[in-house]
Amino acid sequence: MISLNSGQYTYRIRGDIASVEDELTRLYPHSLNHDFAVADFDIEIQQTSLLRTLLRPQVTLNIEGHKPFNPIHPSKLLPSIEWAMNWCVSAYDHTKLLIHCSVAVKNGKAILFPAKSGSGKSTLSAYLGLNGWHLYSDEMAIINLNTGYVEPVFRPASLKNESIEIIKPFVQADEHYMSRTTKGTHKGDIAHVRTMSKDVFDKLEPSKIAAMLFLDFDKNKRFNVYEIDKSIGLAKIITNAFNYSVIGEAAFSILVSIVNQATILEVSYAEMADIKELIGELVI
Amino acid sequence: MQTTDTLLIHRLADKSAFVVFNRLNWRTYIIGFNQVIENLNAGIIKSISSEEFIALTAKEQIETLFKADYWDTFK
């Protein structure tokens, strides 16, 4: 059993973690503990039956008493634990507004990248995190309902398929680490990248949301930026919220406030360098 | 912003829309500003012209629409 502290949340991970413990230690330095600790969420790795173990080994993740994911081969455990950690937060934490997006911060100003899968948000956010920005989250914006500020979590970015090779050259500093690649998950090949040290993370503060960028990555498209109406931005951000309909009025009020103060852009791009320059201007 | 027991209403900062949250059914409505203007031009609210309406503050616009029972649709 280990206890994993992501800054915002603590997870107790039980079961046979021997195959992933080394990687977890590298992805979450100074954040794992083998002693019993009170945890926000419980994730148990369970073996399937003995016969199946002999014929075709599989494990399931029992998360807070639920099994939301299909059984997996033990070699695919690392990304599954990461997805389970995401699931815990999105399913249970309704004290914060949770929006499906990545969050990059510079100069105390946060930029949200809400986007559908394949838009390049994880690639971009990992790139930014490895190039002078702070990656507050690769998966969801955790927004304080009183302040409207986005709060950081100490979690790695998740990279898929060709994004892994795109990002690998930027993993250079001691505080960076890229995990081994897990091949053949239902999302393709997956690797995780840590973009900062625990010391740097511990100094991060909640940040005001300065902008929201709705990304459209296409190798064949020209770089285009459009400012969109706040009404469209609000509608889009609501559809990306995990728990808007659970929180209700407080979520409505804080989102209206955020949308009113933020720059909202739609961006189609083919080169990360183009977008890096654009967003640099948004946080001056 | 305007509130009633049932509704919470804002006009967005760029004046692109009014947004309404219904406290009873927890639904959110986004009503384009242009749609309101079209409604005014169509004579749905007779007490004010669209030109006069545009000149009002957000609070005054929402109140004017209250007086015309415009928000009842969202209750």
mmCIF file of C-alpha atoms in Angstrom:
data_model
loop_
_atom_site.group_PDB
_atom_site.id
_atom_site.type_symbol
_atom_site.label_atom_id
_atom_site.label_comp_id
_atom_site.label_asym_id
_atom_site.label_seq_id
_atom_site.Cartn_x
_atom_site.Cartn_y
_atom_site.Cartn_z
ATOM 1 C CA MET A 1 0.000 0.000 0.000
ATOM 2 C CA ILE A 2 1.151 3.504 -0.728
ATOM 3 C CA SER A 3 -0.269 6.896 -0.023
ATOM 4 C CA LEU A 4 0.147 9.399 -2.857
ATOM 5 C CA ASN A 5 -0.220 13.103 -2.168
ATOM 6 C CA SER A 6 -0.985 15.250 -5.226
ATOM 7 C CA GLY A 7 -1.149 18.483 -3.276
ATOM 8 C CA GLN A 8 -4.912 18.830 -3.482
ATOM 9 C CA TYR A 9 -5.821 15.203 -2.858
ATOM 10 C CA THR A 10 -4.371 12.132 -1.174
ATOM 11 C CA TYR A 11 -4.870 8.681 -2.687
ATOM 12 C CA ARG A 12 -4.403 5.342 -0.970
ATOM 13 C CA ILE A 13 -3.328 2.778 -3.573
ATOM 14 C CA ARG A 14 -3.575 -0.808 -2.393
ATOM 15 C CA GLY A 15 -2.682 -4.123 -4.000
ATOM 16 C CA ASP A 16 0.274 -5.250 -6.066
ATOM 17 C CA ILE A 17 1.951 -2.022 -7.132
ATOM 18 C CA ALA A 18 5.457 -3.488 -7.503
ATOM 19 C CA SER A 19 5.444 -3.072 -11.297
ATOM 20 C CA VAL A 20 4.661 0.648 -11.140
ATOM 21 C CA GLU A 21 6.100 1.804 -7.837
ATOM 22 C CA ASP A 22 9.404 2.895 -9.332
ATOM 23 C CA GLU A 23 7.644 4.978 -11.983
ATOM 24 C CA LEU A 24 5.257 6.483 -9.442
ATOM 25 C CA THR A 25 8.216 7.430 -7.260
ATOM 26 C CA ARG A 26 9.815 9.261 -10.184
ATOM 27 C CA LEU A 27 6.599 10.947 -11.297
ATOM 28 C CA TYR A 28 5.686 11.972 -7.747
ATOM 29 C CA PRO A 29 8.952 12.673 -5.907
ATOM 30 C CA HIS A 30 8.580 13.352 -2.174
ATOM 31 C CA SER A 31 4.864 12.562 -2.481
ATOM 32 C CA LEU A 32 4.666 8.826 -1.753
ATOM 33 C CA ASN A 33 4.381 7.353 1.702
ATOM 34 C CA HIS A 34 4.263 3.718 2.753
ATOM 35 C CA ASP A 35 2.822 4.432 6.184
ATOM 36 C CA PHE A 36 -0.899 4.354 6.749
ATOM 37 C CA ALA A 37 -2.382 7.776 6.156
ATOM 38 C CA VAL A 38 -5.849 9.205 5.920
ATOM 39 C CA ALA A 39 -6.673 9.502 2.239
ATOM 40 C CA ASP A 40 -9.323 11.277 0.220
ATOM 41 C CA PHE A 41 -9.673 8.374 -2.186
ATOM 42 C CA ASP A 42 -9.067 4.648 -2.105
ATOM 43 C CA ILE A 43 -7.875 2.750 -5.174
ATOM 44 C CA GLU A 44 -7.412 -0.997 -4.892
ATOM 45 C CA ILE A 45 -5.681 -3.095 -7.528
ATOM 46 C CA GLN A 46 -7.446 -6.443 -7.572
ATOM 47 C CA GLN A 47 -6.331 -9.631 -9.273
ATOM 48 C CA THR A 48 -8.910 -11.504 -11.268
ATOM 49 C CA SER A 49 -9.487 -15.223 -10.659
ATOM 50 C CA LEU A 50 -6.589 -17.668 -10.259
ATOM 51 C CA LEU A 51 -7.463 -19.459 -13.491
ATOM 52 C CA ARG A 52 -7.509 -16.209 -15.423
ATOM 53 C CA THR A 53 -4.283 -15.153 -13.732
ATOM 54 C CA LEU A 54 -2.641 -18.262 -15.122
ATOM 55 C CA LEU A 55 -4.127 -18.036 -18.609
ATOM 56 C CA ARG A 56 -4.355 -14.330 -19.257
ATOM 57 C CA PRO A 57 -3.426 -12.095 -16.316
ATOM 58 C CA GLN A 58 -5.708 -9.156 -15.681
ATOM 59 C CA VAL A 59 -6.253 -6.668 -12.902
ATOM 60 C CA THR A 60 -9.176 -4.442 -12.104
ATOM 61 C CA LEU A 61 -9.180 -1.164 -10.258
ATOM 62 C CA ASN A 62 -11.669 -0.932 -7.459
ATOM 63 C CA ILE A 63 -12.131 2.773 -6.893
ATOM 64 C CA GLU A 64 -14.105 3.746 -3.832
ATOM 65 C CA GLY A 65 -16.105 0.549 -4.243
ATOM 66 C CA HIS A 66 -16.747 1.064 -7.953
ATOM 67 C CA LYS A 67 -15.150 -0.550 -10.973
ATOM 68 C CA PRO A 68 -15.661 2.046 -13.697
ATOM 69 C CA PHE A 69 -12.953 0.676 -15.988
ATOM 70 C CA ASN A 70 -12.598 -2.590 -17.848
ATOM 71 C CA PRO A 71 -10.029 -5.098 -16.543
ATOM 72 C CA ILE A 72 -6.545 -4.509 -17.931
ATOM 73 C CA HIS A 73 -3.329 -6.402 -18.444
ATOM 74 C CA PRO A 74 -0.953 -5.640 -15.536
ATOM 75 C CA SER A 75 1.476 -4.001 -17.962
ATOM 76 C CA LYS A 76 -1.078 -1.205 -18.452
ATOM 77 C CA LEU A 77 -1.400 -0.391 -14.788
ATOM 78 C CA LEU A 78 0.391 2.956 -14.690
ATOM 79 C CA PRO A 79 -1.918 4.900 -17.028
ATOM 80 C CA SER A 80 -4.914 3.178 -15.460
ATOM 81 C CA ILE A 81 -3.904 4.425 -12.020
ATOM 82 C CA GLU A 82 -3.590 7.924 -13.459
ATOM 83 C CA TRP A 83 -7.058 7.680 -15.030
ATOM 84 C CA ALA A 84 -8.431 6.314 -11.774
ATOM 85 C CA MET A 85 -7.031 9.313 -9.914
ATOM 86 C CA ASN A 86 -8.757 11.627 -12.384
ATOM 87 C CA TRP A 87 -11.991 9.691 -12.016
ATOM 88 C CA CYS A 88 -11.926 10.012 -8.221
ATOM 89 C CA VAL A 89 -11.764 13.778 -8.373
ATOM 90 C CA SER A 90 -14.298 14.287 -11.139
ATOM 91 C CA ALA A 91 -16.766 11.868 -9.562
ATOM 92 C CA TYR A 92 -16.515 12.983 -5.950
ATOM 93 C CA ASP A 93 -15.163 16.471 -5.404
ATOM 94 C CA HIS A 94 -18.080 18.842 -5.723
ATOM 95 C CA THR A 95 -16.617 21.434 -3.378
ATOM 96 C CA LYS A 96 -14.718 22.846 -6.392
ATOM 97 C CA LEU A 97 -15.835 23.548 -9.925
ATOM 98 C CA LEU A 98 -14.039 21.057 -12.177
ATOM 99 C CA ILE A 99 -13.580 21.815 -15.847
ATOM 100 C CA HIS A 100 -12.137 19.348 -18.318
ATOM 101 C CA CYS A 101 -9.121 21.229 -19.599
ATOM 102 C CA SER A 102 -5.445 21.747 -19.071
ATOM 103 C CA VAL A 103 -4.181 24.776 -17.174
ATOM 104 C CA ALA A 104 -0.911 26.629 -17.709
ATOM 105 C CA VAL A 105 0.154 29.540 -15.519
ATOM 106 C CA LYS A 106 2.720 32.289 -15.863
ATOM 107 C CA ASN A 107 3.106 35.577 -13.997
ATOM 108 C CA GLY A 108 0.266 34.536 -11.706
ATOM 109 C CA LYS A 109 -2.182 34.358 -14.619
ATOM 110 C CA ALA A 110 -3.804 31.149 -15.717
ATOM 111 C CA ILE A 111 -4.802 30.090 -19.196
ATOM 112 C CA LEU A 112 -7.357 27.327 -19.602
ATOM 113 C CA PHE A 113 -7.307 25.022 -22.610
ATOM 114 C CA PRO A 114 -10.676 23.284 -22.703
ATOM 115 C CA ALA A 115 -10.695 21.000 -25.673
ATOM 116 C CA LYS A 116 -11.888 17.769 -27.115
ATOM 117 C CA SER A 117 -9.532 14.816 -27.351
ATOM 118 C CA GLY A 118 -7.103 15.189 -30.230
ATOM 119 C CA SER A 119 -6.981 18.958 -30.091
ATOM 120 C CA GLY A 120 -3.425 18.869 -28.810
ATOM 121 C CA LYS A 121 -4.120 20.328 -25.388
ATOM 122 C CA SER A 122 -1.994 17.806 -23.503
ATOM 123 C CA THR A 123 0.897 18.157 -25.919
ATOM 124 C CA LEU A 124 0.717 21.915 -25.695
ATOM 125 C CA SER A 125 0.373 21.993 -21.926
ATOM 126 C CA ALA A 126 3.317 19.598 -21.470
ATOM 127 C CA TYR A 127 5.366 21.715 -23.872
ATOM 128 C CA LEU A 128 4.513 24.840 -21.894
ATOM 129 C CA GLY A 129 5.217 23.136 -18.582
ATOM 130 C CA LEU A 130 8.676 22.207 -19.853
ATOM 131 C CA ASN A 131 9.308 25.688 -21.241
ATOM 132 C CA GLY A 132 8.915 28.230 -18.489
ATOM 133 C CA TRP A 133 5.239 27.850 -17.558
ATOM 134 C CA HIS A 134 3.726 26.070 -14.591
ATOM 135 C CA LEU A 135 1.391 23.247 -15.508
ATOM 136 C CA TYR A 136 -1.372 23.434 -12.878
ATOM 137 C CA SER A 137 -3.184 20.476 -14.392
ATOM 138 C CA ASP A 138 -3.196 18.489 -17.573
ATOM 139 C CA GLU A 139 -6.696 17.140 -17.056
ATOM 140 C CA MET A 140 -8.961 19.522 -15.176
ATOM 141 C CA ALA A 141 -9.125 23.038 -13.848
ATOM 142 C CA ILE A 142 -9.889 22.940 -10.139
ATOM 143 C CA ILE A 143 -11.673 26.204 -9.446
ATOM 144 C CA ASN A 144 -12.337 27.605 -5.997
ATOM 145 C CA LEU A 145 -16.021 28.538 -5.836
ATOM 146 C CA ASN A 146 -15.366 31.531 -3.586
ATOM 147 C CA THR A 147 -12.464 33.162 -5.395
ATOM 148 C CA GLY A 148 -12.782 31.874 -8.962
ATOM 149 C CA TYR A 149 -9.047 31.122 -8.843
ATOM 150 C CA VAL A 150 -7.661 27.910 -10.290
ATOM 151 C CA GLU A 151 -5.678 25.703 -7.901
ATOM 152 C CA PRO A 152 -2.628 23.572 -8.770
ATOM 153 C CA VAL A 153 -2.236 19.814 -8.485
ATOM 154 C CA PHE A 154 1.030 17.889 -8.527
ATOM 155 C CA ARG A 155 0.198 15.535 -11.361
ATOM 156 C CA PRO A 156 2.089 14.695 -14.548
ATOM 157 C CA ALA A 157 0.845 15.433 -18.047
ATOM 158 C CA SER A 158 -0.469 12.477 -20.005
ATOM 159 C CA LEU A 159 0.849 12.126 -23.539
ATOM 160 C CA LYS A 160 -0.507 9.951 -26.316
ATOM 161 C CA ASN A 161 1.071 8.385 -29.377
ATOM 162 C CA GLU A 162 3.100 10.819 -31.494
ATOM 163 C CA SER A 163 2.955 13.467 -28.751
ATOM 164 C CA ILE A 164 5.430 11.387 -26.772
ATOM 165 C CA GLU A 165 8.201 11.804 -29.340
ATOM 166 C CA ILE A 166 7.301 15.463 -29.882
ATOM 167 C CA ILE A 167 7.723 16.246 -26.186
ATOM 168 C CA LYS A 168 10.680 13.964 -25.380
ATOM 169 C CA PRO A 169 13.388 16.428 -26.541
ATOM 170 C CA PHE A 170 12.134 19.019 -24.047
ATOM 171 C CA VAL A 171 12.517 16.717 -21.049
ATOM 172 C CA GLN A 172 15.985 17.940 -20.134
ATOM 173 C CA ALA A 173 16.149 19.479 -16.681
ATOM 174 C CA ASP A 174 16.583 17.508 -13.458
ATOM 175 C CA GLU A 175 13.092 18.511 -12.378
ATOM 176 C CA HIS A 176 11.591 16.908 -15.493
ATOM 177 C CA TYR A 177 10.862 13.231 -15.952
ATOM 178 C CA MET A 178 9.135 11.181 -18.632
ATOM 179 C CA SER A 179 7.844 7.748 -17.722
ATOM 180 C CA ARG A 180 8.271 4.661 -19.846
ATOM 181 C CA THR A 181 5.663 4.330 -22.583
ATOM 182 C CA THR A 182 2.746 1.984 -22.022
ATOM 183 C CA LYS A 183 1.861 0.448 -25.367
ATOM 184 C CA GLY A 184 -1.553 -0.496 -26.629
ATOM 185 C CA THR A 185 -3.970 1.017 -24.137
ATOM 186 C CA HIS A 186 -7.490 1.796 -25.346
ATOM 187 C CA LYS A 187 -6.233 5.358 -25.872
ATOM 188 C CA GLY A 188 -3.102 4.239 -27.713
ATOM 189 C CA ASP A 189 0.461 4.477 -26.412
ATOM 190 C CA ILE A 190 0.696 6.521 -23.226
ATOM 191 C CA ALA A 191 3.539 8.201 -21.345
ATOM 192 C CA HIS A 192 3.485 10.654 -18.480
ATOM 193 C CA VAL A 193 5.713 13.629 -18.002
ATOM 194 C CA ARG A 194 6.490 15.537 -14.827
ATOM 195 C CA THR A 195 7.193 19.169 -15.596
ATOM 196 C CA MET A 196 8.325 20.482 -12.229
ATOM 197 C CA SER A 197 9.910 19.468 -8.950
ATOM 198 C CA LYS A 198 7.940 19.091 -5.744
ATOM 199 C CA ASP A 199 9.755 22.129 -4.343
ATOM 200 C CA VAL A 200 8.514 24.283 -7.218
ATOM 201 C CA PHE A 201 5.002 22.896 -6.867
ATOM 202 C CA ASP A 202 4.935 23.658 -3.151
ATOM 203 C CA LYS A 203 5.476 27.349 -3.900
ATOM 204 C CA LEU A 204 2.604 27.646 -6.381
ATOM 205 C CA GLU A 205 -0.396 29.787 -5.477
ATOM 206 C CA PRO A 206 -3.973 29.744 -6.797
ATOM 207 C CA SER A 207 -4.144 31.867 -9.943
ATOM 208 C CA LYS A 208 -6.635 34.174 -11.558
ATOM 209 C CA ILE A 209 -7.954 32.953 -14.914
ATOM 210 C CA ALA A 210 -6.811 35.410 -17.570
ATOM 211 C CA ALA A 211 -7.878 33.566 -20.705
ATOM 212 C CA MET A 212 -9.554 30.542 -22.172
ATOM 213 C CA LEU A 213 -8.304 29.137 -25.457
ATOM 214 C CA PHE A 214 -10.384 26.667 -27.404
ATOM 215 C CA LEU A 215 -7.815 24.806 -29.466
ATOM 216 C CA ASP A 216 -8.040 23.167 -32.840
ATOM 217 C CA PHE A 217 -4.813 21.425 -33.822
ATOM 218 C CA ASP A 218 -4.487 20.583 -37.512
ATOM 219 C CA LYS A 219 -1.189 20.109 -39.312
ATOM 220 C CA ASN A 220 -2.731 21.466 -42.499
ATOM 221 C CA LYS A 221 -4.335 24.575 -41.056
ATOM 222 C CA ARG A 222 -2.907 28.046 -40.901
ATOM 223 C CA PHE A 223 -2.472 29.748 -37.551
ATOM 224 C CA ASN A 224 -5.707 31.606 -36.843
ATOM 225 C CA VAL A 225 -6.994 33.355 -33.755
ATOM 226 C CA TYR A 226 -10.556 34.546 -33.216
ATOM 227 C CA GLU A 227 -11.959 36.293 -30.180
ATOM 228 C CA ILE A 228 -15.359 34.751 -29.524
ATOM 229 C CA ASP A 229 -18.411 36.134 -27.743
ATOM 230 C CA LYS A 230 -18.484 35.569 -24.016
ATOM 231 C CA SER A 231 -21.868 33.921 -24.445
ATOM 232 C CA ILE A 232 -20.334 31.287 -26.710
ATOM 233 C CA GLY A 233 -17.402 30.934 -24.330
ATOM 234 C CA LEU A 234 -19.758 30.413 -21.415
ATOM 235 C CA ALA A 235 -21.768 27.780 -23.278
ATOM 236 C CA LYS A 236 -18.602 25.946 -24.278
ATOM 237 C CA ILE A 237 -17.079 26.031 -20.818
ATOM 238 C CA ILE A 238 -20.287 24.716 -19.245
ATOM 239 C CA THR A 239 -20.224 21.734 -21.586
ATOM 240 C CA ASN A 240 -16.649 21.041 -20.455
ATOM 241 C CA ALA A 241 -17.488 21.184 -16.734
ATOM 242 C CA PHE A 242 -17.634 17.856 -14.906
ATOM 243 C CA ASN A 243 -19.874 18.990 -12.081
ATOM 244 C CA TYR A 244 -21.655 22.172 -13.188
ATOM 245 C CA SER A 245 -25.059 20.533 -12.922
ATOM 246 C CA VAL A 246 -24.216 19.170 -9.470
ATOM 247 C CA ILE A 247 -23.089 22.473 -7.981
ATOM 248 C CA GLY A 248 -25.762 24.643 -9.601
ATOM 249 C CA GLU A 249 -26.022 28.323 -8.715
ATOM 250 C CA ALA A 250 -22.515 28.725 -7.271
ATOM 251 C CA ALA A 251 -21.035 27.227 -10.445
ATOM 252 C CA PHE A 252 -23.165 29.525 -12.624
ATOM 253 C CA SER A 253 -22.140 32.616 -10.683
ATOM 254 C CA ILE A 254 -18.422 31.872 -10.640
ATOM 255 C CA LEU A 255 -18.364 30.941 -14.340
ATOM 256 C CA VAL A 256 -20.144 34.152 -15.322
ATOM 257 C CA SER A 257 -17.585 36.069 -13.282
ATOM 258 C CA ILE A 258 -14.669 34.202 -14.879
ATOM 259 C CA VAL A 259 -16.014 34.560 -18.407
ATOM 260 C CA ASN A 260 -16.582 38.296 -17.883
ATOM 261 C CA GLN A 261 -12.978 38.906 -16.881
ATOM 262 C CA ALA A 262 -11.207 36.489 -19.239
ATOM 263 C CA THR A 263 -10.132 36.793 -22.839
ATOM 264 C CA ILE A 264 -11.784 33.996 -24.802
ATOM 265 C CA LEU A 265 -10.194 32.834 -28.027
ATOM 266 C CA GLU A 266 -10.582 30.121 -30.603
ATOM 267 C CA VAL A 267 -7.232 29.111 -32.028
ATOM 268 C CA SER A 268 -6.388 26.818 -34.897
ATOM 269 C CA TYR A 269 -2.708 25.962 -35.075
ATOM 270 C CA ALA A 270 -0.145 23.622 -36.517
ATOM 271 C CA GLU A 271 2.988 24.756 -34.675
ATOM 272 C CA MET A 272 3.358 24.996 -30.914
ATOM 273 C CA ALA A 273 5.810 27.864 -31.267
ATOM 274 C CA ASP A 274 3.044 30.052 -32.794
ATOM 275 C CA ILE A 275 0.700 29.475 -29.915
ATOM 276 C CA LYS A 276 3.434 29.920 -27.314
ATOM 277 C CA GLU A 277 4.041 33.442 -28.586
ATOM 278 C CA LEU A 278 0.314 34.230 -28.563
ATOM 279 C CA ILE A 279 -0.319 33.068 -25.039
ATOM 280 C CA GLY A 280 2.828 34.740 -23.791
ATOM 281 C CA GLU A 281 1.149 38.027 -24.707
ATOM 282 C CA LEU A 282 -1.968 37.090 -22.738
ATOM 283 C CA VAL A 283 -0.136 36.857 -19.415
ATOM 284 C CA ILE A 284 2.053 39.950 -19.589
ATOM 285 C CA MET B 1 -27.110 41.124 -11.858
ATOM 286 C CA GLN B 2 -30.725 40.732 -10.784
ATOM 287 C CA THR B 3 -32.187 38.025 -8.613
ATOM 288 C CA THR B 4 -35.636 36.806 -7.716
ATOM 289 C CA ASP B 5 -36.652 33.795 -5.682
ATOM 290 C CA THR B 6 -36.501 31.798 -8.902
ATOM 291 C CA LEU B 7 -34.113 33.508 -11.284
ATOM 292 C CA LEU B 8 -30.569 34.846 -11.262
ATOM 293 C CA ILE B 9 -29.891 37.071 -14.271
ATOM 294 C CA HIS B 10 -26.712 38.681 -15.616
ATOM 295 C CA ARG B 11 -25.797 40.543 -18.756
ATOM 296 C CA LEU B 12 -22.365 39.422 -19.895
ATOM 297 C CA ALA B 13 -19.599 42.024 -19.976
ATOM 298 C CA ASP B 14 -19.347 42.086 -23.775
ATOM 299 C CA LYS B 15 -23.147 42.510 -24.044
ATOM 300 C CA SER B 16 -23.377 39.399 -26.204
ATOM 301 C CA ALA B 17 -26.101 37.823 -24.069
ATOM 302 C CA PHE B 18 -28.184 37.737 -20.958
ATOM 303 C CA VAL B 19 -27.659 34.613 -18.901
ATOM 304 C CA VAL B 20 -30.298 33.199 -16.609
ATOM 305 C CA PHE B 21 -30.022 30.573 -13.911
ATOM 306 C CA ASN B 22 -33.289 29.048 -12.715
ATOM 307 C CA ARG B 23 -32.961 28.120 -9.040
ATOM 308 C CA LEU B 24 -35.855 25.682 -9.161
ATOM 309 C CA ASN B 25 -34.843 23.424 -12.025
ATOM 310 C CA TRP B 26 -31.127 24.422 -12.068
ATOM 311 C CA ARG B 27 -31.271 25.130 -15.771
ATOM 312 C CA THR B 28 -29.089 27.728 -17.442
ATOM 313 C CA TYR B 29 -30.372 29.844 -20.310
ATOM 314 C CA ILE B 30 -28.262 31.987 -22.603
ATOM 315 C CA ILE B 31 -30.336 34.570 -24.453
ATOM 316 C CA GLY B 32 -28.439 36.370 -27.176
ATOM 317 C CA PHE B 33 -28.608 40.149 -26.926
ATOM 318 C CA ASN B 34 -29.529 40.270 -30.606
ATOM 319 C CA GLN B 35 -32.458 37.992 -29.899
ATOM 320 C CA VAL B 36 -33.784 40.443 -27.323
ATOM 321 C CA ILE B 37 -33.373 43.285 -29.791
ATOM 322 C CA GLU B 38 -35.235 41.272 -32.435
ATOM 323 C CA ASN B 39 -38.023 40.696 -29.917
ATOM 324 C CA LEU B 40 -38.170 44.421 -29.229
ATOM 325 C CA ASN B 41 -38.265 45.224 -32.935
ATOM 326 C CA ALA B 42 -41.028 42.669 -33.369
ATOM 327 C CA GLY B 43 -43.082 44.614 -30.842
ATOM 328 C CA ILE B 44 -43.100 41.995 -28.095
ATOM 329 C CA ILE B 45 -42.331 44.779 -25.629
ATOM 330 C CA LYS B 46 -44.184 47.920 -26.539
ATOM 331 C CA SER B 47 -42.986 50.184 -23.758
ATOM 332 C CA ILE B 48 -39.528 50.792 -25.195
ATOM 333 C CA SER B 49 -37.808 50.893 -28.559
ATOM 334 C CA SER B 50 -34.674 48.896 -29.276
ATOM 335 C CA GLU B 51 -32.646 52.126 -29.559
ATOM 336 C CA GLU B 52 -33.794 53.263 -26.131
ATOM 337 C CA PHE B 53 -33.152 49.804 -24.721
ATOM 338 C CA ILE B 54 -29.565 49.674 -25.999
ATOM 339 C CA ALA B 55 -28.796 52.948 -24.216
ATOM 340 C CA LEU B 56 -29.765 51.529 -20.797
ATOM 341 C CA THR B 57 -27.395 50.037 -18.237
ATOM 342 C CA ALA B 58 -27.393 46.273 -17.720
ATOM 343 C CA LYS B 59 -29.443 46.642 -14.532
ATOM 344 C CA GLU B 60 -31.974 48.879 -16.269
ATOM 345 C CA GLN B 61 -32.256 46.503 -19.212
ATOM 346 C CA ILE B 62 -32.928 43.530 -16.973
ATOM 347 C CA GLU B 63 -35.486 45.537 -14.968
ATOM 348 C CA THR B 64 -37.218 46.708 -18.140
ATOM 349 C CA LEU B 65 -37.513 43.102 -19.249
ATOM 350 C CA PHE B 66 -38.860 42.188 -15.811
ATOM 351 C CA LYS B 67 -41.596 44.770 -16.139
ATOM 352 C CA ALA B 68 -42.537 43.306 -19.492
ATOM 353 C CA ASP B 69 -42.672 39.783 -17.984
ATOM 354 C CA TYR B 70 -39.956 38.795 -20.458
ATOM 355 C CA TRP B 71 -38.217 36.551 -17.936
ATOM 356 C CA ASP B 72 -41.377 34.587 -17.151
ATOM 357 C CA THR B 73 -40.498 32.271 -20.021
ATOM 358 C CA PHE B 74 -37.539 31.023 -18.000
ATOM 359 C CA LYS B 75 -39.402 30.370 -14.740
#
